[in-house]
C-alpha cells in the first residue's frame, strides 16, 4: 500500500515567473517559470516555489493588447532597459488579471553541452524557496501590465524574488492565503498588505472542531463563524485556557499579551491597552437605583388598525413603536408589521403605494434569481465562487431549524425557499455573498412571511443592519465586543474586574450572542419577540448590548460565588442556551437603559454607544437628568448594527474601550 503524502496541497498554480536581475548568475534575459503552492505540512502552512526545468525566452512571449483582441510582442533591446522587462506599449485593461490572454509561449533554451544544462539546472534550483506563512510579514501587490507580488519575511535578511503572474492567478493565491492569515492594508501604502497569523498552538487546538475543515482558526472565523462560535468554544476551553494562561504558570499574563492572543482568536480585534485619564471617571460613577419596569401585552390587530388611516398610512408611529417595544406583536400581526419595522414598507406609504412597491420588488427579485438559475453546469464549473456559495448554502439549509415544523422533513418546500433566497442574495450582494450563519437570520423571517419575495426583501433590510458581522475583517464584531466591555465596566466594575482576573474581560464568550442576535440562545418563539422589539430602535441605539448586560447581570452572582475560572465561565455561558426567559431579560435590559440615562455625569463614550441625544438631556427631559456639557458639533457615528446615526459628541470624547 502506498504511503500517504506527508503534506496536503491547498493551492497550486503553474506559470509563475521570476525575473532574474543582472546581479544574479542566471542570464538576465532568461525568465524562470515555476509552480507556486500553498501546502499544509506537519500542521504548518507553507508557501513553496519551485522553478520548472525549462526557462522561458522573453522574445517568444506574447500578451494581449489593450482591447484583449490583439497581441503584441514582449521585447527587449540589448543595452536599453535590459532588466525592466517592460512591454513595448503600456497596456492595462480594466481587469488586470485578464491582460495576459494566451500569454506565454515556451521555447526551450538550448545548451551547447551537458555542462551547460547542469549549470542551468543548478541555477534554477537556487531560485526555489519555501517558508512558513507565520514567518511572512507583508505582501505587496503591484501592477506592470500584469500582476506581480513582493513577499517580505519577518527576517528581512532573507529577501525573496518577486513573483510575476503573467498567466493570472494572483487573486486565487491571495484568496488562499487569506484562509490562514489576516491580510490588512498598510496605512502608509495601499498596495501593501500586512500579514498576521494565529498563534500556532491556539490554531492547532481548533484543528479538529470540524471534520471537513482543518484550515486553522482564523480561516474558520472568516469562512465559518457560525460553526466555529456555535459549536467550537465549548469543545476547546482547555486549549484556550492553556494558550492564555499557560500550562505550568498560572499567574496572569500581561494585558498586552492577552490582547494579542485574543486578537488572533477574533481577526481584526485590536484592544487599546492604554488607559485614558478621562476614562477613569467611569470607575467612580454612582448610577443610582435601577428603576423597576414592566412589560405589557402584545400588540393586537385591532391596536394596529387604530394606527392606520383610511389610505393605509401609519399614524402616531412613535407611539406604535413604543407599544411594540413594550409588548411585542401577536403572531397574526407579524407578517404585516415586520415589513414596516424592517423598513421594507415606508411608514407613510399608502395601500396603493405598497402594492406598486410590491410589484416592482417582485420583478427585481426574480430578475436576480434568474441570474443564478440560468447558469449552466459548464459555466458553474468555471465559477468557483458560485460553487462555494452553493455548497455552503446547501450545507447550512439542511441543518437550519430542522426541528421547526416549517422546515422539518425531507423535500420540505420551506428548505427550497430558504436555499433560493440565500442564493439570490449572493446575486444582490456580490461582495459579501454568503457566509455561514446568515441562514439563521433568514429562517425566522421566512417563517413569518411565508412568501419568498417578501422574505427576501425583509432579509435584505435585516442584513443591512447585520452586514458588518459577516464581513471578512469582522469590524462589526470587533466594535460590539469593545462597546460591550465598556458598558459592563460602567455597570458593574467589580464583576468586570473579576472577569478580567480570569482572562475573560474581553467578553469573547458573547461572540455567538452578537453574531446572530441570540438566535441560538433562545427558543424560536422568543427569538421572534426579541427581534421585533429590537427593530423598533427603542429605547436607545445598540439595545442588544444591554440585553447582553442583562443576561450577564443575572449570572454574575453564580459566576463569582462559585469562583468560576476561565473554563467554567465559558462552559456556563454556553449552557445558558434555551434556558433564558426573554421577558425577564427585556425587562432588566430596559431598566439598565433607564438607569444609565438618568446618570447626571454619564461618560461621553457610553453616551456615544447608546446614542443618547445630548441636547435633549441638557434640556432636562423627564427620562434623564441633567448631563455634562458635550461638544455641540454634530457628526455621523457608525454604530455596530451597520447604520450611521447622528450623535452630538465630539470625536475626542471616545474612551479607551470604544473603537
XYZ file of C-alpha atoms in Angstrom:
659
model
C 0.000 0.000 0.000
C 1.351 3.391 -0.983
C 2.199 5.702 1.887
C 0.034 8.772 2.257
C 1.733 12.046 1.291
C 3.234 13.984 4.175
C 1.558 17.176 3.025
C -1.741 18.476 1.644
C -1.843 20.814 -1.357
C -4.120 23.778 -0.634
C -3.240 25.913 -3.666
C -1.177 25.242 -6.780
C -0.544 27.434 -9.801
C 1.902 26.883 -12.635
C 3.323 29.632 -14.800
C 4.500 31.972 -12.042
C 7.641 33.759 -13.257
C 10.808 35.128 -11.722
C 12.703 37.922 -13.495
C 16.357 37.456 -12.502
C 18.306 40.681 -12.162
C 21.754 41.362 -13.515
C 23.451 40.648 -10.194
C 22.273 37.029 -10.344
C 24.218 34.380 -12.214
C 21.292 33.471 -14.454
C 21.185 35.317 -17.745
C 19.108 38.483 -17.318
C 17.052 37.887 -20.474
C 16.078 34.413 -19.315
C 12.759 34.247 -17.417
C 12.273 31.496 -14.893
C 8.861 29.826 -14.834
C 7.760 27.743 -11.889
C 4.973 26.414 -9.707
C 3.693 28.268 -6.661
C 1.993 26.181 -3.993
C 0.479 26.556 -0.531
C 0.880 23.367 1.459
C -0.272 22.047 4.783
C 2.762 20.210 6.060
C 3.308 18.916 9.616
C 0.442 21.062 10.983
C 2.039 24.138 9.401
C 1.040 26.202 6.370
C 3.932 26.582 3.931
C 4.334 28.653 0.752
C 6.622 26.938 -1.749
C 8.013 27.953 -5.139
C 9.774 25.519 -7.471
C 11.153 26.501 -10.909
C 10.307 24.293 -13.868
C 13.033 22.517 -15.786
C 12.859 24.816 -18.771
C 13.116 28.568 -18.720
C 11.243 30.972 -20.969
C 12.755 33.123 -23.643
C 11.066 36.518 -23.410
C 11.483 37.072 -27.115
C 8.800 34.438 -27.614
C 6.337 35.788 -25.035
C 3.068 37.268 -26.227
C 0.498 39.296 -24.324
C -2.984 40.525 -25.035
C -3.421 44.012 -26.387
C -5.421 46.666 -24.603
C -8.638 45.652 -26.320
C -7.969 41.975 -25.488
C -8.258 41.151 -29.195
C -4.758 41.962 -30.432
C -1.422 40.538 -29.390
C 1.875 42.380 -29.052
C 5.377 41.051 -28.513
C 7.310 41.298 -25.295
C 10.536 42.952 -26.405
C 13.899 43.910 -25.083
C 16.591 45.933 -26.759
C 20.115 44.972 -25.705
C 21.590 47.738 -23.614
C 18.261 49.534 -23.361
C 16.381 48.821 -20.092
C 17.726 45.237 -20.085
C 16.218 44.289 -16.727
C 12.919 46.179 -16.689
C 11.014 43.605 -18.774
C 8.545 46.249 -19.912
C 6.051 45.935 -22.732
C 6.524 47.836 -25.940
C 3.308 49.623 -25.073
C 1.889 50.329 -21.617
C -1.158 48.114 -21.679
C -3.647 47.921 -18.815
C -7.215 46.734 -19.102
C -9.969 47.160 -16.543
C -9.295 43.619 -15.300
C -5.552 43.313 -14.900
C -5.805 39.565 -14.330
C -7.091 39.237 -17.900
C -4.299 41.258 -19.513
C -2.320 38.169 -20.405
C -4.654 36.068 -22.532
C -2.788 33.167 -24.135
C 0.093 34.984 -22.561
C 3.059 32.692 -22.579
C 4.651 30.536 -25.209
C 7.526 28.352 -24.103
C 10.687 27.896 -26.068
C 13.432 25.728 -24.651
C 16.822 27.346 -24.468
C 19.436 25.088 -25.951
C 22.674 24.383 -24.151
C 25.817 23.821 -26.118
C 26.766 20.869 -23.949
C 25.707 18.804 -20.973
C 27.685 21.012 -18.580
C 25.573 23.985 -19.596
C 22.449 22.002 -18.888
C 23.694 21.014 -15.464
C 24.653 24.590 -14.646
C 21.230 25.810 -15.723
C 19.543 23.185 -13.539
C 21.727 24.181 -10.609
C 20.935 27.863 -11.129
C 17.208 27.158 -11.189
C 17.332 25.061 -8.033
C 18.910 28.028 -6.248
C 15.773 30.038 -7.003
C 13.456 27.572 -5.268
C 12.243 28.691 -1.861
C 9.745 27.790 0.857
C 8.671 29.460 4.077
C 6.004 29.205 6.745
C 3.086 31.629 6.497
C 3.762 32.530 10.129
C 7.131 33.967 9.001
C 5.529 36.278 6.442
C 5.496 39.983 7.304
C 3.800 41.573 4.282
C 2.539 41.035 0.740
C 2.842 43.893 -1.753
C 0.714 43.712 -4.916
C 1.891 45.760 -7.886
C 0.775 46.145 -11.497
C 3.089 46.432 -14.511
C 0.823 45.329 -17.340
C 0.450 42.172 -15.252
C 0.359 41.498 -11.541
C 3.500 40.806 -9.550
C 3.761 40.159 -5.847
C 6.540 41.035 -3.417
C 6.752 38.802 -0.353
C 8.638 40.107 2.660
C 9.555 37.848 5.552
C 9.858 38.924 9.167
C 13.536 38.082 8.826
C 14.397 40.929 6.463
C 17.843 39.477 5.842
C 16.238 36.832 3.622
C 14.858 38.652 0.541
C 12.627 36.696 -1.816
C 12.371 37.169 -5.594
C 9.302 38.899 -6.956
C 6.570 36.588 -8.269
C 5.193 37.621 -11.683
C 1.726 36.278 -12.575
C 1.792 36.618 -16.359
C -0.921 33.973 -16.684
C -3.160 35.276 -13.902
C -3.689 33.513 -10.591
C -2.618 36.253 -8.184
C -6.128 36.702 -6.825
C -6.553 32.982 -6.231
C -3.205 32.928 -4.416
C -4.202 35.833 -2.153
C -7.633 34.304 -1.510
C -5.985 31.043 -0.466
C -3.517 32.914 1.730
C -6.392 34.691 3.481
C -7.656 31.332 4.668
C -4.709 31.107 7.030
C -3.689 34.697 7.699
C -5.299 38.074 8.175
C -4.250 40.498 5.421
C -4.831 44.150 6.263
C -3.969 47.168 4.141
C -0.978 49.145 5.355
C -1.896 52.698 6.440
C 1.096 54.078 4.568
C 0.863 52.023 1.349
C -2.420 50.798 -0.127
C -0.577 48.221 -2.248
C 0.970 46.597 0.833
C -0.967 44.005 2.858
C 0.299 43.387 6.373
C 0.145 39.754 7.469
C -0.889 38.486 10.884
C -1.317 34.802 11.681
C -2.906 32.943 14.586
C -0.880 31.668 17.479
C 0.323 28.238 16.373
C -0.683 26.360 19.491
C -4.042 28.095 19.595
C -4.710 27.389 15.944
C -3.815 23.723 16.299
C -6.164 23.441 19.248
C -9.062 24.228 16.943
C -7.985 21.927 14.132
C -10.420 19.132 14.981
C -13.545 21.212 15.531
C -14.945 20.206 12.150
C -14.298 17.024 10.244
C -14.476 18.755 6.874
C -12.418 21.816 7.647
C -8.904 21.680 9.025
C -7.661 25.028 7.831
C -6.960 26.728 11.164
C -8.780 29.082 13.452
C -8.623 32.320 11.505
C -9.969 30.555 8.418
C -12.855 29.133 10.440
C -13.804 32.511 11.858
C -13.723 34.125 8.423
C -15.405 31.382 6.432
C -17.500 29.682 9.094
C -18.221 31.914 12.090
C -21.495 30.048 12.581
C -19.924 26.653 13.249
C -16.836 27.975 14.997
C -18.712 30.094 17.504
C -21.804 27.928 17.897
C -20.086 24.585 18.224
C -16.479 25.372 18.833
C -15.849 27.202 22.061
C -17.445 24.586 24.289
C -15.104 21.912 22.940
C -11.773 23.658 23.360
C -11.918 25.558 26.629
C -8.833 23.811 27.946
C -6.817 24.765 24.877
C -7.861 28.387 25.120
C -7.141 28.432 28.820
C -3.688 26.958 28.304
C -2.942 29.367 25.454
C -3.921 32.370 27.520
C -2.514 31.396 30.891
C -0.009 28.602 30.254
C 0.070 25.013 31.432
C 2.576 25.491 34.202
C 2.400 29.152 35.083
C -1.000 30.216 36.395
C -0.164 33.831 37.092
C -1.965 36.356 34.939
C -0.215 37.345 31.745
C 0.425 40.988 30.902
C -2.701 42.646 29.418
C -0.981 43.360 26.121
C -0.094 39.665 25.716
C -3.671 38.551 26.390
C -4.907 41.206 23.951
C -2.581 39.861 21.259
C -3.855 36.329 21.788
C -7.478 37.417 21.653
C -6.716 39.424 18.550
C -5.729 36.127 16.971
C -8.900 34.410 18.133
C -11.077 37.157 16.643
C -9.449 38.569 13.488
C -9.268 42.350 13.484
C -9.840 42.721 17.218
C -7.474 45.381 18.489
C -7.592 46.266 22.158
C -6.348 49.643 23.333
C -4.253 48.843 26.392
C -3.532 52.427 27.311
C -5.851 53.737 29.980
C -7.003 57.244 29.177
C -7.276 59.527 32.213
C -10.767 60.604 31.193
C -11.977 57.036 31.135
C -11.280 56.516 34.835
C -14.310 58.648 35.674
C -16.409 55.600 34.791
C -14.981 53.725 37.749
C -16.276 56.326 40.199
C -19.785 56.961 38.878
C -22.793 56.163 41.039
C -25.571 55.140 38.676
C -28.172 55.180 41.408
C -31.000 52.698 41.878
C -32.159 50.765 38.842
C -35.823 51.623 38.183
C -38.464 48.907 38.071
C -40.122 48.487 34.694
C -42.942 46.291 33.485
C -43.802 44.617 30.222
C -47.178 44.785 28.511
C -49.332 42.513 26.389
C -48.506 42.042 22.698
C -49.982 44.486 20.216
C -53.148 43.111 18.571
C -54.533 43.518 15.057
C -57.157 45.949 16.397
C -54.445 48.057 18.026
C -52.560 48.125 14.738
C -55.664 49.120 12.760
C -56.237 52.089 15.049
C -52.849 53.449 13.959
C -53.763 53.350 10.255
C -55.703 55.972 8.318
C -58.199 55.341 5.528
C -55.461 55.318 2.853
C -53.285 52.885 4.784
C -50.732 55.335 6.142
C -49.486 54.552 9.611
C -50.063 57.355 12.132
C -48.702 58.046 15.598
C -45.684 55.943 14.645
C -43.624 56.780 17.780
C -46.495 55.576 19.990
C -46.888 52.500 17.829
C -43.192 51.645 18.084
C -43.314 52.155 21.836
C -46.223 49.716 22.093
C -44.265 47.137 20.070
C -41.208 47.657 22.246
C -43.166 47.184 25.470
C -45.105 44.089 24.455
C -44.128 42.813 21.033
C -46.667 41.689 18.449
C -49.272 38.973 18.328
C -48.170 36.423 15.753
C -51.010 37.148 13.315
C -49.777 40.732 13.013
C -46.100 39.995 12.403
C -46.371 39.376 8.670
C -47.619 42.939 8.155
C -45.782 44.780 10.930
C -42.300 43.356 10.316
C -42.240 44.896 6.836
C -42.597 48.324 8.440
C -40.224 47.651 11.316
C -37.509 46.471 8.926
C -38.042 49.358 6.528
C -39.316 47.355 3.562
C -42.543 49.378 3.709
C -42.249 53.109 4.469
C -44.428 54.126 7.425
C -46.018 56.932 5.410
C -46.877 54.759 2.379
C -50.482 54.145 1.285
C -52.107 50.829 0.329
C -51.687 51.640 -3.359
C -48.069 52.697 -2.981
C -47.285 49.454 -1.210
C -48.936 47.439 -3.998
C -46.799 49.256 -6.560
C -43.673 48.682 -4.469
C -44.537 45.008 -4.172
C -44.829 44.626 -7.949
C -41.510 46.384 -8.516
C -39.704 44.370 -5.866
C -41.164 41.116 -7.191
C -39.813 41.843 -10.679
C -36.445 42.827 -9.278
C -36.228 39.694 -7.144
C -36.971 37.276 -9.962
C -34.531 39.035 -12.299
C -31.800 38.369 -9.725
C -32.987 34.833 -9.134
C -32.844 34.153 -12.856
C -29.185 35.166 -12.887
C -28.070 32.158 -10.862
C -30.831 29.838 -12.058
C -29.725 30.308 -15.688
C -26.072 29.466 -15.016
C -25.273 26.225 -16.815
C -23.269 23.397 -15.291
C -20.473 24.245 -17.698
C -20.428 27.861 -16.506
C -20.552 26.880 -12.857
C -17.531 24.605 -13.297
C -15.607 27.766 -14.145
C -17.090 29.848 -11.323
C -15.522 28.652 -8.086
C -17.083 31.449 -6.063
C -20.623 30.496 -7.056
C -19.853 26.825 -6.421
C -18.564 27.638 -2.949
C -21.623 29.719 -2.125
C -23.975 26.993 -3.321
C -22.118 24.340 -1.354
C -22.185 26.372 1.870
C -25.850 27.253 1.445
C -26.895 23.675 0.775
C -24.996 22.510 3.836
C -26.485 25.213 6.055
C -30.036 24.846 4.795
C -30.002 21.173 5.690
C -29.203 21.957 9.327
C -31.177 25.163 9.959
C -34.137 24.863 12.352
C -34.973 21.344 11.206
C -36.989 20.718 14.375
C -39.351 23.552 13.414
C -42.414 22.255 11.585
C -41.891 24.836 8.848
C -38.542 23.245 7.935
C -38.751 19.640 9.168
C -38.784 16.561 6.982
C -37.307 15.656 3.610
C -38.082 17.709 0.488
C -39.699 20.400 2.613
C -40.719 23.384 0.435
C -39.541 25.706 3.208
C -35.987 24.427 2.691
C -36.228 25.111 -1.036
C -37.293 28.703 -0.362
C -34.530 29.120 2.212
C -31.991 27.915 -0.356
C -33.322 30.060 -3.211
C -33.464 33.263 -1.169
C -29.887 32.828 0.049
C -28.640 32.099 -3.480
C -30.448 35.184 -4.774
C -28.896 37.264 -2.019
C -25.493 36.309 -3.451
C -26.610 37.998 -6.675
C -27.862 41.026 -4.707
C -24.649 41.462 -2.711
C -21.744 40.130 -4.756
C -19.137 41.445 -2.324
C -20.483 39.626 0.725
C -22.151 36.688 -0.952
C -22.991 34.049 1.621
C -21.352 33.467 4.988
C -22.418 30.689 7.303
C -24.783 31.968 9.947
C -26.840 34.070 7.548
C -29.337 31.218 7.202
C -30.068 31.615 10.908
C -31.070 35.233 10.303
C -33.301 34.380 7.355
C -35.117 31.412 8.892
C -37.420 33.326 11.308
C -38.186 35.953 8.643
C -39.232 33.336 6.085
C -41.237 31.543 8.766
C -43.217 34.729 9.454
C -43.590 35.979 5.868
C -44.434 32.652 4.223
C -43.612 34.404 0.955
C -40.375 34.175 -0.995
C -40.237 37.759 -2.285
C -41.310 39.464 0.932
C -38.955 37.306 2.984
C -36.065 38.208 0.668
C -36.524 41.968 0.938
C -37.045 41.847 4.690
C -33.890 39.744 4.937
C -32.051 42.357 2.852
C -33.155 45.034 5.323
C -32.014 42.943 8.296
C -28.673 42.232 6.627
C -28.183 45.977 6.155
C -28.074 46.113 9.949
C -26.001 42.957 10.397
C -23.680 43.276 7.402
C -20.514 44.129 9.333
C -20.882 40.992 11.465
C -20.167 38.865 8.402
C -17.559 40.921 6.583
C -14.083 39.462 6.266
C -12.495 41.889 8.716
C -15.404 41.340 11.180
C -15.369 45.008 12.076
C -18.874 44.826 13.478
C -17.936 42.066 15.915
C -14.807 43.901 16.977
C -16.738 47.095 17.680
C -19.534 45.405 19.591
C -17.238 43.403 21.863
C -15.314 46.527 22.785
C -18.504 48.505 23.354
C -19.976 45.720 25.486
C -16.862 45.644 27.647
C -17.152 49.408 28.141
C -20.815 49.151 29.197
C -20.210 46.292 31.615
C -17.314 48.147 33.181
C -19.626 51.088 33.839
C -22.474 48.955 35.194
C -20.531 46.642 37.470
C -16.839 47.309 37.864
C -16.405 44.544 40.447
C -17.819 41.907 38.091
C -15.809 43.269 35.175
C -12.638 43.115 37.285
C -13.458 39.535 38.239
C -13.845 38.557 34.576
C -10.609 40.383 33.816
C -8.819 38.413 36.528
C -9.993 35.218 34.828
C -8.752 36.338 31.394
C -12.378 36.875 30.334
C -12.539 40.662 30.389
C -12.885 40.975 26.635
C -16.181 39.021 26.743
C -15.353 36.913 23.705
C -17.734 34.277 25.111
C -20.517 36.659 23.963
C -19.380 36.327 20.355
C -22.195 33.933 19.459
C -24.834 36.187 21.034
C -23.802 39.139 18.926
C -23.046 37.328 15.677
C -26.599 36.109 15.054
C -28.562 38.174 17.607
C -29.194 35.461 20.229
C -30.693 33.121 17.628
C -29.146 30.073 19.290
C -29.681 31.222 22.863
C -33.482 31.498 22.793
C -36.412 29.381 21.721
C -37.715 30.109 18.227
C -40.769 31.956 19.557
C -38.629 34.067 21.888
C -36.326 34.992 19.013
C -39.329 36.430 17.156
C -40.229 38.514 20.213
C -36.677 39.782 20.804
C -36.052 40.740 17.192
C -39.259 42.734 16.752
C -38.535 44.584 19.992
C -35.003 45.446 18.834
C -36.218 46.555 15.389
C -38.186 49.404 16.976
C -34.868 51.146 17.693
C -36.044 51.776 21.258
C -35.184 52.734 23.911
C -31.667 53.508 22.636
C -29.178 52.541 19.996
C -27.405 49.213 20.423
C -30.089 47.936 22.780
C -28.874 44.406 22.070
C -25.709 45.234 24.040
C -27.861 45.999 27.066
C -29.593 42.654 26.523
C -26.135 41.081 26.871
C -25.567 43.096 30.044
C -28.923 41.939 31.434
C -28.032 38.275 30.891
C -24.609 38.706 32.483
C -26.153 40.636 35.377
C -28.405 37.643 36.087
C -25.474 35.225 36.019
C -22.760 37.239 37.774
C -23.653 36.089 41.293
C -23.291 32.418 40.410
C -20.094 33.027 38.455
C -18.452 34.946 41.293
C -19.770 32.907 44.240
C -18.741 29.647 42.612
C -15.376 31.242 41.793
C -15.626 30.184 38.173
C -12.390 30.300 36.232
C -11.877 30.708 32.516
C -13.121 27.207 31.639
C -16.147 27.324 33.892
C -17.251 30.773 32.690
C -17.116 29.680 29.083
C -18.949 26.440 29.809
C -21.593 28.175 31.923
C -22.358 30.783 29.260
C -22.668 28.105 26.569
C -25.074 26.107 28.713
C -27.464 29.061 29.057
C -28.809 28.270 25.591
C -32.579 27.638 25.646
C -32.761 28.397 29.383
C -33.282 32.157 29.195
C -36.548 33.982 29.949
C -36.940 36.619 27.243
C -39.483 38.771 29.094
C -37.311 38.898 32.199
C -34.272 39.789 30.099
C -36.094 42.571 28.238
C -37.418 43.956 31.487
C -33.967 44.070 33.044
C -32.346 45.497 29.885
C -34.873 48.339 29.788
C -34.228 49.040 33.467
C -30.489 49.218 32.789
C -31.125 51.688 29.967
C -33.219 53.956 32.195
C -30.619 53.699 34.952
C -27.846 54.820 32.602
C -29.933 57.606 31.067
C -30.697 59.065 34.489
C -26.999 59.445 35.253
C -26.122 63.113 35.535
C -22.464 62.653 34.629
C -22.704 59.940 32.012
C -19.310 59.360 30.362
C -19.190 60.555 26.808
C -18.138 57.175 25.333
C -21.214 55.494 26.815
C -23.483 58.265 25.525
C -21.994 57.648 22.092
C -22.538 53.888 22.248
C -26.195 54.207 23.267
C -26.878 57.208 21.025
C -28.480 59.399 23.682
C -29.499 62.831 22.445
C -27.195 65.181 24.313
C -29.242 68.286 23.636
C -32.447 66.765 24.989
C -30.539 65.597 28.066
C -29.213 69.125 28.572
C -32.769 70.393 28.352
C -33.651 68.120 31.269
C -36.121 65.641 29.781
C -38.158 63.520 32.155
C -36.381 60.321 31.185
C -32.964 61.525 32.200
C -31.316 64.056 34.438
C -29.026 66.908 33.575
C -25.885 65.975 31.732
C -22.363 67.126 31.404
C -21.742 69.591 28.611
C -20.547 67.946 25.435
C -19.383 69.494 22.171
C -22.270 70.678 20.074
C -20.780 69.773 16.727
C -22.879 67.079 15.099
C -21.307 64.216 13.224
C -22.152 60.845 11.775
C -21.344 57.903 14.011
C -21.221 54.382 12.614
C -22.840 52.052 15.123
C -22.392 48.321 15.387
C -25.633 47.420 13.621
C -24.314 48.891 10.388
C -26.354 52.104 10.319
C -24.987 55.613 10.516
C -26.774 57.754 13.061
C -26.241 61.284 14.200
C -24.688 61.934 17.555
C -23.632 65.174 19.164
C -20.420 64.027 20.735
C -17.041 65.283 19.783
C -14.576 62.872 18.245
C -12.294 63.340 21.210
C -14.984 62.044 23.531
C -14.283 58.405 22.806
C -12.842 56.388 25.661
C -10.276 53.675 25.824
C -12.700 50.873 25.122
C -14.521 52.441 22.214
C -13.379 51.620 18.719
